[in-house]
PDB file of C-alpha atoms in Angstrom:
ATOM      1  CA  MET A   1      -0.002   0.056  -0.021  1.00 57.00           C
ATOM      2  CA  LYS A   2       2.775   2.417   0.979  1.00 56.00           C
ATOM      3  CA  LYS A   3       4.473   1.720  -2.429  1.00 58.00           C
ATOM      4  CA  ILE A   4       1.360   2.460  -4.329  1.00 57.00           C
ATOM      5  CA  LEU A   5       0.853   5.764  -2.456  1.00 50.00           C
ATOM      6  CA  MET A   6       4.476   6.829  -3.124  1.00 53.00           C
ATOM      7  CA  SER A   7       4.051   6.049  -6.841  1.00 55.00           C
ATOM      8  CA  ALA A   8       0.835   8.137  -6.881  1.00 52.00           C
ATOM      9  CA  VAL A   9       2.625  11.082  -5.247  1.00 52.00           C
ATOM     10  CA  ALA A  10       5.501  10.823  -7.712  1.00 52.00           C
ATOM     11  CA  LEU A  11       3.203  10.635 -10.721  1.00 50.00           C
ATOM     12  CA  THR A  12       1.265  13.661  -9.442  1.00 53.00           C
ATOM     13  CA  VAL A  13       4.391  15.746  -8.920  1.00 47.00           C
ATOM     14  CA  PHE A  14       5.651  14.691 -12.449  1.00 49.00           C
ATOM     15  CA  SER A  15       2.315  15.664 -14.031  1.00 49.00           C
ATOM     16  CA  LEU A  16       2.218  19.029 -12.227  1.00 45.00           C
ATOM     17  CA  SER A  17       5.792  19.619 -13.490  1.00 48.00           C
ATOM     18  CA  ILE A  18       4.784  18.925 -17.122  1.00 49.00           C
ATOM     19  CA  ILE A  19       1.777  21.244 -16.840  1.00 51.00           C
ATOM     20  CA  LEU A  20       3.831  24.101 -15.326  1.00 44.00           C
ATOM     21  CA  PHE A  21       6.422  23.677 -18.089  1.00 49.00           C
ATOM     22  CA  GLN A  22       3.723  23.771 -20.801  1.00 51.00           C
ATOM     23  CA  ILE A  23       2.212  26.941 -19.334  1.00 49.00           C
ATOM     24  CA  SER A  24       5.469  28.709 -19.038  1.00 51.00           C
ATOM     25  CA  CYS A  25       6.400  27.851 -22.596  1.00 47.00           C
ATOM     26  CA  LYS A  26       3.059  29.131 -24.023  1.00 40.00           C
ATOM     27  CA  LYS A  27       3.629  32.517 -22.557  1.00 38.00           C
ATOM     28  CA  ASP A  28       6.690  33.060 -24.786  1.00 36.00           C
ATOM     29  CA  VAL A  29       4.920  31.939 -27.887  1.00 34.00           C
ATOM     30  CA  LEU A  30       1.930  34.091 -27.255  1.00 33.00           C
ATOM     31  CA  ALA A  31       4.131  37.169 -26.540  1.00 37.00           C
ATOM     32  CA  ASP A  32       5.272  37.243 -30.154  1.00 39.00           C
ATOM     33  CA  VAL A  33       1.831  36.523 -31.653  1.00 35.00           C
ATOM     34  CA  THR A  34      -0.471  39.043 -30.091  1.00 38.00           C
ATOM     35  CA  PRO A  35      -3.785  39.628 -31.943  1.00 35.00           C
ATOM     36  CA  GLY A  36      -3.834  42.909 -33.874  1.00 38.00           C
ATOM     37  CA  SER A  37      -0.003  43.199 -33.948  1.00 42.00           C
ATOM     38  CA  SER A  38       2.784  41.789 -36.036  1.00 67.00           C
ATOM     39  CA  SER A  39       6.463  41.001 -35.279  1.00 90.00           C
ATOM     40  CA  ILE A  40       9.291  43.400 -35.871  1.00 94.00           C
ATOM     41  CA  LYS A  41      11.296  40.693 -37.490  1.00 95.00           C
ATOM     42  CA  GLY A  42      11.309  40.510 -41.299  1.00 95.00           C
ATOM     43  CA  LEU A  43      11.788  42.508 -44.383  1.00 96.00           C
ATOM     44  CA  TRP A  44      11.021  46.303 -44.248  1.00 97.00           C
ATOM     45  CA  ILE A  45      11.334  48.459 -47.472  1.00 97.00           C
ATOM     46  CA  GLY A  46      11.017  52.157 -47.839  1.00 96.00           C
ATOM     47  CA  THR A  47      13.029  55.398 -48.248  1.00 95.00           C
ATOM     48  CA  TYR A  48      15.543  57.682 -46.638  1.00 94.00           C
ATOM     49  CA  THR A  49      16.377  61.362 -47.172  1.00 93.00           C
ATOM     50  CA  THR A  50      19.619  63.040 -46.491  1.00 90.00           C
ATOM     51  CA  ASP A  51      19.530  66.399 -44.592  1.00 90.00           C
ATOM     52  CA  THR A  52      22.683  67.676 -46.256  1.00 86.00           C
ATOM     53  CA  HIS A  53      21.416  66.930 -49.747  1.00 85.00           C
ATOM     54  CA  PRO A  54      17.697  67.513 -49.893  1.00 88.00           C
ATOM     55  CA  ASP A  55      17.866  67.864 -53.679  1.00 89.00           C
ATOM     56  CA  LEU A  56      18.488  64.047 -53.861  1.00 87.00           C
ATOM     57  CA  GLY A  57      14.899  63.327 -52.625  1.00 90.00           C
ATOM     58  CA  GLU A  58      13.978  59.981 -51.352  1.00 92.00           C
ATOM     59  CA  GLN A  59      16.360  57.099 -51.889  1.00 92.00           C
ATOM     60  CA  TYR A  60      15.836  53.372 -51.439  1.00 95.00           C
ATOM     61  CA  PHE A  61      16.336  51.995 -47.892  1.00 95.00           C
ATOM     62  CA  SER A  62      15.530  48.490 -46.554  1.00 96.00           C
ATOM     63  CA  LEU A  63      16.107  46.496 -43.371  1.00 96.00           C
ATOM     64  CA  ILE A  64      16.255  42.837 -42.859  1.00 96.00           C
ATOM     65  CA  ILE A  65      15.500  42.243 -39.182  1.00 97.00           C
ATOM     66  CA  LYS A  66      16.506  38.863 -37.959  1.00 96.00           C
ATOM     67  CA  PRO A  67      15.219  37.032 -34.809  1.00 95.00           C
ATOM     68  CA  ASP A  68      18.737  36.681 -33.438  1.00 95.00           C
ATOM     69  CA  GLY A  69      19.241  40.420 -32.879  1.00 96.00           C
ATOM     70  CA  THR A  70      21.131  40.964 -35.979  1.00 97.00           C
ATOM     71  CA  MET A  71      20.119  42.968 -39.116  1.00 97.00           C
ATOM     72  CA  ILE A  72      21.150  44.081 -42.515  1.00 97.00           C
ATOM     73  CA  ALA A  73      20.603  47.546 -44.063  1.00 96.00           C
ATOM     74  CA  ASP A  74      20.481  47.609 -47.842  1.00 96.00           C
ATOM     75  CA  THR A  75      20.472  51.157 -49.298  1.00 94.00           C
ATOM     76  CA  LYS A  76      21.077  52.875 -52.631  1.00 91.00           C
ATOM     77  CA  GLY A  77      22.813  56.266 -52.791  1.00 81.00           C
ATOM     78  CA  GLU A  78      24.577  57.891 -55.718  1.00 77.00           C
ATOM     79  CA  ALA A  79      23.344  55.043 -57.972  1.00 85.00           C
ATOM     80  CA  GLN A  80      25.352  52.492 -55.751  1.00 91.00           C
ATOM     81  CA  GLN A  81      24.056  49.756 -53.578  1.00 95.00           C
ATOM     82  CA  HIS A  82      25.383  49.781 -49.929  1.00 95.00           C
ATOM     83  CA  LEU A  83      25.182  46.886 -47.614  1.00 96.00           C
ATOM     84  CA  ALA A  84      25.600  47.261 -43.821  1.00 96.00           C
ATOM     85  CA  PRO A  85      25.170  44.428 -41.243  1.00 98.00           C
ATOM     86  CA  GLY A  86      24.556  45.270 -37.674  1.00 97.00           C
ATOM     87  CA  THR A  87      22.393  44.749 -34.609  1.00 97.00           C
ATOM     88  CA  TRP A  88      18.964  45.846 -33.418  1.00 97.00           C
ATOM     89  CA  THR A  89      17.024  46.270 -30.253  1.00 96.00           C
ATOM     90  CA  LEU A  90      13.355  47.048 -29.554  1.00 96.00           C
ATOM     91  CA  LYS A  91      12.260  48.911 -26.384  1.00 96.00           C
ATOM     92  CA  GLY A  92       8.528  49.432 -26.323  1.00 94.00           C
ATOM     93  CA  ASP A  93       7.679  50.735 -29.697  1.00 95.00           C
ATOM     94  CA  THR A  94      11.208  52.196 -30.429  1.00 96.00           C
ATOM     95  CA  LEU A  95      13.507  50.195 -32.809  1.00 96.00           C
ATOM     96  CA  THR A  96      17.215  51.072 -32.606  1.00 97.00           C
ATOM     97  CA  CYS A  97      19.596  49.686 -35.314  1.00 97.00           C
ATOM     98  CA  THR A  98      23.378  50.196 -35.493  1.00 97.00           C
ATOM     99  CA  PHE A  99      25.184  49.035 -38.617  1.00 96.00           C
ATOM    100  CA  THR A 100      28.420  49.526 -40.516  1.00 96.00           C
ATOM    101  CA  CYS A 101      28.846  49.771 -44.262  1.00 94.00           C
ATOM    102  CA  VAL A 102      30.878  46.865 -45.756  1.00 97.00           C
ATOM    103  CA  TYR A 103      29.912  47.359 -49.354  1.00 96.00           C
ATOM    104  CA  GLY A 104      29.327  50.454 -51.483  1.00 93.00           C
ATOM    105  CA  ILE A 105      31.085  53.614 -52.371  1.00 90.00           C
ATOM    106  CA  ALA A 106      34.626  53.499 -51.036  1.00 90.00           C
ATOM    107  CA  SER A 107      34.209  56.570 -48.830  1.00 85.00           C
ATOM    108  CA  ASN A 108      31.274  54.948 -47.082  1.00 87.00           C
ATOM    109  CA  ILE A 109      33.080  51.608 -46.206  1.00 91.00           C
ATOM    110  CA  GLY A 110      33.573  51.533 -42.354  1.00 92.00           C
ATOM    111  CA  ILE A 111      31.018  54.305 -41.681  1.00 91.00           C
ATOM    112  CA  THR A 112      28.705  53.344 -38.833  1.00 94.00           C
ATOM    113  CA  GLU A 113      25.089  54.454 -38.827  1.00 94.00           C
ATOM    114  CA  THR A 114      22.317  54.521 -36.235  1.00 95.00           C
ATOM    115  CA  ALA A 115      18.639  54.400 -37.111  1.00 95.00           C
ATOM    116  CA  VAL A 116      15.962  55.035 -34.480  1.00 96.00           C
ATOM    117  CA  ALA A 117      12.374  54.480 -35.554  1.00 96.00           C
ATOM    118  CA  VAL A 118       8.958  54.289 -33.958  1.00 97.00           C
ATOM    119  CA  TRP A 119       6.993  51.105 -34.809  1.00 95.00           C
ATOM    120  CA  ASP A 120       3.307  51.299 -35.031  1.00 92.00           C
ATOM    121  CA  LYS A 121       3.023  47.554 -34.020  1.00 88.00           C
ATOM    122  CA  THR A 122       1.805  46.695 -37.447  1.00 87.00           C
ATOM    123  CA  THR A 123       3.568  47.560 -40.733  1.00 92.00           C
ATOM    124  CA  LYS A 124       5.116  51.031 -40.333  1.00 95.00           C
ATOM    125  CA  LEU A 125       8.369  52.431 -39.129  1.00 96.00           C
ATOM    126  CA  HIS A 126       9.182  56.099 -39.107  1.00 96.00           C
ATOM    127  CA  GLY A 127      12.310  57.724 -37.661  1.00 95.00           C
ATOM    128  CA  ILE A 128      15.722  59.179 -38.210  1.00 95.00           C
ATOM    129  CA  TRP A 129      19.206  57.971 -39.121  1.00 94.00           C
ATOM    130  CA  LYS A 130      22.684  59.425 -38.645  1.00 94.00           C
ATOM    131  CA  SER A 131      26.248  58.349 -39.302  1.00 90.00           C
ATOM    132  CA  SER A 132      29.593  58.735 -37.696  1.00 81.00           C
ATOM    133  CA  PRO A 133      32.458  59.347 -37.976  1.00 68.00           C
ATOM    134  CA  THR A 134      32.822  62.027 -40.582  1.00 62.00           C
ATOM    135  CA  PRO A 135      31.325  62.546 -43.055  1.00 62.00           C
ATOM    136  CA  ILE A 136      28.445  63.120 -40.597  1.00 76.00           C
ATOM    137  CA  GLY A 137      25.086  62.483 -42.360  1.00 86.00           C
ATOM    138  CA  SER A 138      21.553  62.386 -41.094  1.00 91.00           C
ATOM    139  CA  GLY A 139      18.015  62.182 -42.407  1.00 93.00           C
ATOM    140  CA  ILE A 140      14.543  60.604 -42.143  1.00 94.00           C
ATOM    141  CA  ILE A 141      13.577  56.925 -42.870  1.00 95.00           C
ATOM    142  CA  THR A 142      10.146  55.665 -43.597  1.00 96.00           C
ATOM    143  CA  LEU A 143       9.584  51.892 -43.973  1.00 96.00           C
ATOM    144  CA  THR A 144       6.827  49.427 -44.567  1.00 96.00           C
ATOM    145  CA  LYS A 145       6.930  45.752 -43.675  1.00 95.00           C
ATOM    146  CA  VAL A 146       6.508  43.520 -46.750  1.00 94.00           C
ATOM    147  CA  ASP A 147       6.572  39.992 -45.286  1.00 73.00           C
TER     148      ASP A 147
END
């Protein structure tokens, strides 16, 4: 009898452990799939402007935001594609990306840029960008999620 009681207690504790584990895992999954919102991760395409050269108008700008905290900026300026890998963080509705140009016009290679944009929790990002060190540049970015 004592052996059966101990087995029942062990089985109950094991069952409760599994239920607790399942509940805690579901919270993580639900946090990224809230009704009425989308994930920040994915492909964003839009435009950027340059404060020092407003005559250039809007230029192509895209971000690939990966789940692991990395990202890639793909821009086009002066008829040349520029690629810049980097990292991103999201605090509330503010996305911050920091990336360094590795391909493009020779004078832009090694230039680090920061983009800070407000996310509307669906498909729009709107914010600013700036670069450092010299040449210092800055402007506005507007992006729409496409996937």
